């Protein structure tokens, strides 16, 4: 059984989907043993608590800088012997210290087809740019924002008269599918990283 930690800051719909997919066996050989939030009122954190998970709020204001904060998180993750860290709407840029403490063991979901539209408001960026297709990306986390090796992507068509809300909702449906699929591939040892290319292992 691989031990997962989820870091979140808000709604937590990706986390909830991952949790449900573990319960129902869509993701095999994994358990969520820790949920951490930098927001005390994150709905995702409440859901985790109500589900009986180990759910921890860490207040950034209690730490002198970003690295001290990340050191506290890394300590928790190491204590629980976490195998894979899943960022799911975690609205903080993680430090080099954190990335280097869990090499190729931190993944993130982003609501665009990277490398297009990194950073905040990716769905709005796509709409305003006028692309005809956008989507979502699950990737390994490295020191640059929304940059690491790409694990899975899914395409979403931009419609005439689309709105940020409508487009975001359609992208989110795909996020919920590919994030779980990516986790299943990693915990069941189906992929490896070759430079910055993620390759499937031959079966
Ligand atoms: C998602 O769109 C994800 O791609 C982005 O933040 C949002 C989080 O949504 N990183 P939720 O909290 O998982 O519902």
Coordinates of C-alpha atoms and ligand atoms in Angstrom, one line a residue:
X1 CA 0.0 0.0 0.0
X2 CA 1.5 3.4 -1.0
X3 CA 0.9 6.3 1.3
X4 CA -0.4 9.5 -0.2
X5 CA -0.5 13.0 1.2
X6 CA -2.8 15.6 -0.3
X7 CA -2.0 19.3 0.0
X8 CA -4.9 21.7 -0.7
X9 CA -6.1 25.3 -0.1
X10 CA -9.7 25.3 -1.1
X11 CA -12.7 23.5 -2.4
X12 CA -10.9 20.1 -2.7
X13 CA -12.9 18.5 -5.4
X14 CA -9.8 16.8 -6.9
X15 CA -8.9 15.5 -3.4
X16 CA -12.5 14.2 -2.9
X17 CA -12.4 12.5 -6.2
X18 CA -9.1 10.8 -5.4
X19 CA -10.4 9.7 -2.0
X20 CA -13.6 8.3 -3.6
X21 CA -11.6 6.5 -6.3
X22 CA -9.4 4.9 -3.7
X23 CA -12.5 3.8 -1.7
X24 CA -14.1 2.3 -4.9
X25 CA -10.9 0.6 -6.1
X26 CA -10.4 2.8 -9.2
X27 CA -7.0 3.6 -7.7
X28 CA -5.4 0.5 -6.4
X29 CA -2.8 0.0 -3.7
X30 CA -3.0 3.5 -2.3
X31 CA -4.3 5.2 0.8
X32 CA -4.5 8.8 1.9
X33 CA -2.8 9.1 5.2
X34 CA -2.4 12.8 5.5
X35 CA -4.2 16.0 4.3
X36 CA -2.5 19.3 4.8
X37 CA -4.0 22.8 4.2
X38 CA -2.5 26.3 4.5
X39 CA -6.1 27.6 4.9
X40 CA -8.0 26.8 8.1
X41 CA -11.4 27.1 6.4
X42 CA -10.7 25.1 3.2
X43 CA -13.7 23.0 2.4
X44 CA -11.4 20.2 1.4
X45 CA -9.9 20.2 4.9
X46 CA -13.3 20.0 6.5
X47 CA -14.3 17.1 4.2
X48 CA -11.0 15.3 5.2
X49 CA -11.8 15.7 8.9
X50 CA -15.4 14.6 8.5
X51 CA -14.1 11.5 6.6
X52 CA -11.9 10.6 9.5
X53 CA -8.6 11.3 7.8
X54 CA -5.6 12.8 9.4
X55 CA -6.2 16.5 8.4
X56 CA -3.8 19.2 9.5
X57 CA -3.9 23.0 9.1
X58 CA -0.6 24.7 9.2
X59 CA -0.7 28.5 9.5
X60 CA 2.0 30.1 7.3
X61 CA 2.0 33.1 9.7
X62 CA 3.5 30.8 12.4
X63 CA 6.7 30.5 10.4
X64 CA 9.4 33.0 9.6
X65 CA 9.6 32.3 5.9
X66 CA 8.5 29.9 3.2
X67 CA 11.3 27.5 3.8
X68 CA 10.6 27.2 7.5
X69 CA 6.9 26.5 6.6
X70 CA 8.0 23.8 4.1
X71 CA 10.4 22.3 6.6
X72 CA 7.4 21.8 8.9
X73 CA 5.5 20.1 6.1
X74 CA 8.4 17.9 5.1
X75 CA 8.8 16.8 8.7
X76 CA 5.1 15.7 8.8
X77 CA 5.4 13.9 5.5
X78 CA 8.6 12.1 6.5
X79 CA 7.1 11.1 9.9
X80 CA 4.2 9.5 8.0
X81 CA 6.6 7.9 5.5
X82 CA 4.7 9.4 2.6
X83 CA 5.4 7.8 -0.8
X84 CA 3.6 10.4 -3.0
X85 CA 2.6 14.0 -2.4
X86 CA -0.4 15.2 -4.4
X87 CA -0.9 19.0 -4.7
X88 CA -4.6 19.6 -5.4
X89 CA -5.5 23.2 -5.6
X90 CA -2.6 24.0 -3.2
X91 CA -2.1 27.8 -3.7
X92 CA 1.5 28.1 -2.6
X93 CA 4.7 27.8 -4.5
X94 CA 6.8 25.1 -2.8
X95 CA 10.4 25.7 -2.0
X96 CA 13.5 24.0 -3.5
X97 CA 14.0 22.4 -0.1
X98 CA 10.5 20.7 -0.3
X99 CA 11.1 19.6 -3.9
X100 CA 14.5 18.2 -3.1
X101 CA 13.2 16.4 0.0
X102 CA 10.8 14.4 -2.2
X103 CA 12.5 14.0 -5.6
X104 CA 9.9 12.9 -8.3
X105 CA 7.4 12.2 -5.6
X106 CA 5.4 15.4 -5.8
X107 CA 2.7 15.8 -8.5
X108 CA 0.3 18.6 -9.4
X109 CA -2.8 19.2 -11.5
X110 CA -3.0 22.3 -13.6
X111 CA -6.1 23.4 -15.6
X112 CA -4.4 24.0 -19.0
X113 CA -2.4 22.1 -21.5
X114 CA 1.1 22.9 -20.2
X115 CA 3.4 24.6 -21.2
X116 CA 0.5 26.9 -22.3
X117 CA -1.0 29.1 -19.6
X118 CA 1.0 28.3 -16.4
X119 CA 0.2 30.2 -13.3
X120 CA -3.0 31.6 -12.0
X121 CA -6.3 31.8 -13.8
X122 CA -5.3 29.3 -16.6
X123 CA -8.8 28.9 -17.9
X124 CA -9.3 32.7 -18.2
X125 CA -5.9 33.0 -19.9
X126 CA -6.9 30.3 -22.5
X127 CA -10.2 32.0 -23.2
X128 CA -8.7 35.4 -23.6
X129 CA -5.9 34.1 -25.8
X130 CA -8.5 32.6 -28.1
X131 CA -7.3 29.0 -28.2
X132 CA -9.8 26.5 -29.6
X133 CA -8.6 23.7 -27.3
X134 CA -7.3 23.7 -23.8
X135 CA -7.5 21.1 -21.1
X136 CA -5.6 19.9 -18.1
X137 CA -2.2 18.4 -17.1
X138 CA -0.9 16.2 -14.3
X139 CA 2.8 16.7 -13.9
X140 CA 5.7 16.1 -11.6
X141 CA 6.7 19.1 -9.6
X142 CA 10.1 20.7 -10.0
X143 CA 11.5 24.0 -8.9
X144 CA 9.7 26.0 -11.5
X145 CA 6.0 26.7 -11.4
X146 CA 3.8 24.4 -13.5
X147 CA 6.9 23.1 -15.3
X148 CA 7.9 19.5 -14.4
X149 CA 7.7 16.3 -16.5
X150 CA 4.2 15.7 -17.9
X151 CA 2.4 12.5 -16.8
X152 CA -1.0 12.9 -18.4
X153 CA -3.0 15.5 -20.3
X154 CA -6.6 15.7 -21.5
X155 CA -8.0 18.0 -24.1
X156 CA -11.1 20.2 -23.7
X157 CA -12.7 22.1 -26.6
X158 CA -13.3 25.8 -26.2
X159 CA -16.9 26.5 -27.3
X160 CA -18.4 29.6 -29.0
X161 CA -19.6 32.0 -26.3
X162 CA -17.8 30.0 -23.6
X163 CA -17.4 31.5 -20.1
X164 CA -14.6 31.1 -17.7
X165 CA -17.0 29.3 -15.4
X166 CA -18.4 26.9 -18.0
X167 CA -15.0 26.1 -19.4
X168 CA -13.5 25.6 -15.9
X169 CA -16.3 23.2 -15.1
X170 CA -15.7 21.1 -18.2
X171 CA -12.0 21.1 -17.5
X172 CA -12.6 20.1 -13.9
X173 CA -14.5 17.0 -15.0
X174 CA -11.4 15.9 -17.0
X175 CA -9.1 16.8 -14.1
X176 CA -11.0 14.4 -11.8
X177 CA -10.4 11.6 -14.3
X178 CA -6.7 12.1 -15.1
X179 CA -5.5 12.9 -11.6
X180 CA -6.7 9.6 -10.3
X181 CA -5.4 7.8 -13.4
X182 CA -1.9 9.4 -12.9
X183 CA -1.8 8.4 -9.3
X184 CA -2.8 4.8 -10.2
X185 CA 0.0 4.7 -12.7
X186 CA 2.6 5.9 -10.2
X187 CA 1.7 3.9 -7.2
X188 CA 1.5 0.7 -9.3
X189 CA 4.9 1.4 -10.8
X190 CA 3.7 1.7 -14.4
X191 CA 5.7 4.7 -15.5
X192 CA 9.2 6.1 -15.2
X193 CA 10.9 9.4 -15.9
X194 CA 13.5 9.6 -18.7
X195 CA 15.0 13.1 -18.7
X196 CA 11.8 15.2 -18.7
X197 CA 9.8 12.6 -20.6
X198 CA 7.4 10.3 -18.7
X199 CA 7.4 6.9 -20.3
X200 CA 5.2 3.9 -19.8
X201 CA 6.9 0.7 -18.6
X202 CA 6.6 -2.3 -21.0
X203 CA 4.3 -4.9 -19.5
Ligands
LIG1 C1 -8.2 22.9 -10.0 O1 -8.7 23.6 -11.2 C2 -6.7 22.6 -10.2 O2 -6.4 22.3 -11.6 C3 -6.0 23.8 -9.8 O3 -6.8 24.3 -8.7 C4 -8.1 23.9 -8.8 C5 -8.4 23.1 -7.6 O4 -9.8 22.7 -7.5 N1 -4.6 23.6 -9.5 P1 -10.2 21.7 -6.3 O5 -9.8 22.4 -5.0 O6 -9.5 20.4 -6.5 O7 -11.7 21.6 -6.5

